[in-house]
Amino acid sequence: MTELTGLTEEELTGWVRSEGFPAFRGKQIFQWIHQGVDFEGMTNLPQNLRQDLATKAVAQPVTIRTQRVSALDGTVKFLYGLRDGNCVEGVLMRYKFGVSLCISTQVGCRMGCRFCASTLEGCVRNLSAGEMLGEILQANRYLAGEEKKVSHVVLMGSGEPLDNYEQVIRFLRLLREEHGIRLSLRNVSLSTCGLVPEMKRLAEENLPVTLCVSLHAPNDAIRRQLMPVAVKYSIPEVLDACRYYIAKTGRRVIFEYALTDGLNASEENAAELAEILRSLQCHVNLIPLNAVPERQLRGVSEKTVRRFLEVLEARHISCTRRREMGDDIEGACGQLRRKVLQTEMGDK
Ligand code: SAH
C-alpha cells in the first residue's frame, strides 16, 4: 500500500501514471489528500478509480483515536491512531495569532531525558513524513466546522525530530507544495535535545524553520543528570552548532529550559546561563518542569520562575515564561498516551 500523504505532487503524479491512470488525476488526488479527504470523498474522480485507489494506496495514514478538550482554554489533545496499531499524541492550541499544533515525530523516543514521559519505553519506530503530515490533516478536519486551519506547527510531541532526519526534512518540504496545505516554514518550530551533527546539517537545508534547543541546564554537570545526550555532546558543542545555525539562517535560536526543583533553578544557575548565552542571538523559554510520577523530579513555584527570569533579564537575555495550556488534559509530552496505554493494558 502506497502512503500518498508522503508524496510530493510530482511523485504522486508519477505513481498515478505508473498505475495506468491519466496524469491529470495526480493533481486532483494530491489536492484531495491535502484536504484530508479519503478516496470515497474524492468526488471528481470516477467511482471505479476511487475503488481501485482504495485497494492500492492509503489516503489517511492517521486517524484521531480519542480527543480531550480543555475546559480551561480550549486546548485539544489528540491521541492519533496509526495503521499498525501504534499511537502518538498531538496538541492543538488556540492563540490570537492562529492555531498551533504540536506534532509527534516518533512513536516513543530513545533519547532518555529523565523528565520526559515519551521516552520511558524507548523508541518504537520513526513516523513517516506522510504520517506527520497526516497529523496536521486530521487536525484541520477537526477544525473544519470552525472554518479554521492549523497555522503554526511545532515539532515538540513525542520523538526527537533530528533522530528521524530524512523523514522530518521530507515532511517540511511537503508543507511548501504549491497545491498542498502551504504552511509557511516560518511558522514551524523544530525542537531538538541537541544532536549536534544534525543541527549543522539542518542549517544547510535552506529551510527557514525556527530551531529550538532543549538546554535545561547552564553547565554539563547538571545537564548530564537530566539528559543522557549531554554525555555525547557538550554544551559548548551545542552552542557552536547554534551559532552555525544562526549564521547560516539569520534566525535566532530558542532555548527551552524546564525549571527543576533543587537542580537547575537557582539564581546562580540563572547567572551562569546568562553568561554562556551572552552575545548569542537567542531567546529563552522557561517552563516549570511538569512532574512525571515515574521520576523523582519536581517543578518549581511561580516565585522561583520569576526570580530566574529577573536574573536573565537583568543580564539582557531575552526570555519569557512559557504559557502552560491544557493543564487539565494531560497536555505534557507523552502523558496522555501513557495513560491510555496503561488503561488499555489494565483492561486486558
Ligand atoms: N525531542 C525534542 C522535542 C520533544 S520534547 C526535544 O528534546 O526538544 C518538547 C519539549 O518538552 C522539550 O524541550 C522537552 O525537554 C520538554 N519536556 C519534556 N518533558 C517535560 C516535562 N516533564 N516538563 C517540562 N518540559 C518537558
PDB file of N, CA and C and ligand atoms in Angstrom, residues 115-116 155-157 159-161 191-193 214 216 256 258 289-290 292 333, ligand 1:
ATOM      1  N   PHE A 115      13.222  13.552  32.593  1.00  0.00           N
ATOM      2  CA  PHE A 115      11.960  14.206  32.984  1.00  0.00           C
ATOM      3  C   PHE A 115      10.854  13.950  31.976  1.00  0.00           C
ATOM      4  N   CYS A 116      11.134  13.189  30.930  1.00  0.00           N
ATOM      5  CA  CYS A 116      10.189  13.136  29.809  1.00  0.00           C
ATOM      6  C   CYS A 116       9.455  11.805  29.759  1.00  0.00           C
ATOM      7  N   LEU A 155       7.303  20.912  16.276  1.00  0.00           N
ATOM      8  CA  LEU A 155       7.718  19.507  16.371  1.00  0.00           C
ATOM      9  C   LEU A 155       8.232  19.291  17.779  1.00  0.00           C
ATOM     10  N   MET A 156       7.264  19.147  18.697  1.00  0.00           N
ATOM     11  CA  MET A 156       7.595  19.033  20.124  1.00  0.00           C
ATOM     12  C   MET A 156       6.773  17.947  20.795  1.00  0.00           C
ATOM     13  N   GLY A 157       6.151  17.098  20.004  1.00  0.00           N
ATOM     14  CA  GLY A 157       5.425  15.979  20.604  1.00  0.00           C
ATOM     15  C   GLY A 157       6.423  14.879  20.923  1.00  0.00           C
ATOM     16  N   GLY A 159       9.151  12.031  20.469  1.00  0.00           N
ATOM     17  CA  GLY A 159      10.210  11.788  19.493  1.00  0.00           C
ATOM     18  C   GLY A 159      11.231  12.898  19.425  1.00  0.00           C
ATOM     19  N   GLU A 160      12.389  12.539  18.872  1.00  0.00           N
ATOM     20  CA  GLU A 160      13.448  13.512  18.631  1.00  0.00           C
ATOM     21  C   GLU A 160      13.503  13.720  17.117  1.00  0.00           C
ATOM     22  N   PRO A 161      13.036  14.881  16.638  1.00  0.00           N
ATOM     23  CA  PRO A 161      12.938  15.079  15.184  1.00  0.00           C
ATOM     24  C   PRO A 161      14.250  14.840  14.436  1.00  0.00           C
ATOM     25  N   SER A 191      12.088  21.296  17.560  1.00  0.00           N
ATOM     26  CA  SER A 191      12.776  21.244  18.848  1.00  0.00           C
ATOM     27  C   SER A 191      13.673  20.015  18.935  1.00  0.00           C
ATOM     28  N   THR A 192      14.905  20.235  19.338  1.00  0.00           N
ATOM     29  CA  THR A 192      15.851  19.115  19.464  1.00  0.00           C
ATOM     30  C   THR A 192      16.501  19.105  20.837  1.00  0.00           C
ATOM     31  N   CYS A 193      16.875  17.910  21.268  1.00  0.00           N
ATOM     32  CA  CYS A 193      17.600  17.789  22.537  1.00  0.00           C
ATOM     33  C   CYS A 193      19.071  18.155  22.333  1.00  0.00           C
ATOM     34  N   SER A 214      16.526  22.128  23.506  1.00  0.00           N
ATOM     35  CA  SER A 214      16.229  21.827  24.908  1.00  0.00           C
ATOM     36  C   SER A 214      17.540  21.836  25.679  1.00  0.00           C
ATOM     37  N   HIS A 216      18.022  23.191  29.243  1.00  0.00           N
ATOM     38  CA  HIS A 216      17.658  22.722  30.586  1.00  0.00           C
ATOM     39  C   HIS A 216      18.768  22.785  31.631  1.00  0.00           C
ATOM     40  N   GLU A 256      14.980  26.033  25.340  1.00  0.00           N
ATOM     41  CA  GLU A 256      13.963  25.634  26.302  1.00  0.00           C
ATOM     42  C   GLU A 256      14.654  25.232  27.607  1.00  0.00           C
ATOM     43  N   ALA A 258      13.507  23.799  31.380  1.00  0.00           N
ATOM     44  CA  ALA A 258      12.491  23.341  32.335  1.00  0.00           C
ATOM     45  C   ALA A 258      13.065  23.449  33.740  1.00  0.00           C
ATOM     46  N   LEU A 289       9.086  22.548  35.380  1.00  0.00           N
ATOM     47  CA  LEU A 289       9.019  21.146  34.994  1.00  0.00           C
ATOM     48  C   LEU A 289       7.651  20.568  35.355  1.00  0.00           C
ATOM     49  N   ASN A 290       7.106  19.833  34.434  1.00  0.00           N
ATOM     50  CA  ASN A 290       5.875  19.095  34.666  1.00  0.00           C
ATOM     51  C   ASN A 290       6.263  17.781  35.335  1.00  0.00           C
ATOM     52  N   VAL A 292       6.747  14.206  36.492  1.00  0.00           N
ATOM     53  CA  VAL A 292       6.363  12.890  35.960  1.00  0.00           C
ATOM     54  C   VAL A 292       6.432  11.921  37.142  1.00  0.00           C
ATOM     55  N   CYS A 333       4.057  16.233  27.350  1.00  0.00           N
ATOM     56  CA  CYS A 333       4.564  15.182  26.458  1.00  0.00           C
ATOM     57  C   CYS A 333       4.346  13.768  26.946  1.00  0.00           C
TER      58      CYS A 333
HETATM   59  N1  SAH B   1      12.981  15.698  21.396  1.00  0.00           N
HETATM   60  C1  SAH B   1      12.757  17.092  21.230  1.00  0.00           C
HETATM   61  C2  SAH B   1      11.292  17.510  21.150  1.00  0.00           C
HETATM   62  C3  SAH B   1      10.276  16.868  22.070  1.00  0.00           C
HETATM   63  S1  SAH B   1      10.049  17.407  23.713  1.00  0.00           S
HETATM   64  C4  SAH B   1      13.474  17.873  22.314  1.00  0.00           C
HETATM   65  O1  SAH B   1      14.067  17.262  23.172  1.00  0.00           O
HETATM   66  O2  SAH B   1      13.478  19.098  22.248  1.00  0.00           O
HETATM   67  C5  SAH B   1       9.480  19.047  23.715  1.00  0.00           C
HETATM   68  C6  SAH B   1       9.971  19.839  24.924  1.00  0.00           C
HETATM   69  O3  SAH B   1       9.328  19.438  26.138  1.00  0.00           O
HETATM   70  C7  SAH B   1      11.464  19.655  25.160  1.00  0.00           C
HETATM   71  O4  SAH B   1      12.034  20.891  25.469  1.00  0.00           O
HETATM   72  C8  SAH B   1      11.478  18.750  26.368  1.00  0.00           C
HETATM   73  O5  SAH B   1      12.701  18.824  27.023  1.00  0.00           O
HETATM   74  C9  SAH B   1      10.296  19.273  27.149  1.00  0.00           C
HETATM   75  N2  SAH B   1       9.775  18.370  28.171  1.00  0.00           N
HETATM   76  C10 SAH B   1       9.666  17.035  28.158  1.00  0.00           C
HETATM   77  N3  SAH B   1       9.162  16.578  29.293  1.00  0.00           N
HETATM   78  C11 SAH B   1       8.924  17.657  30.076  1.00  0.00           C
HETATM   79  C12 SAH B   1       8.407  17.830  31.380  1.00  0.00           C
HETATM   80  N4  SAH B   1       8.034  16.804  32.124  1.00  0.00           N
HETATM   81  N5  SAH B   1       8.304  19.101  31.842  1.00  0.00           N
HETATM   82  C13 SAH B   1       8.685  20.153  31.091  1.00  0.00           C
HETATM   83  N6  SAH B   1       9.178  20.049  29.858  1.00  0.00           N
HETATM   84  C14 SAH B   1       9.314  18.808  29.356  1.00  0.00           C
END
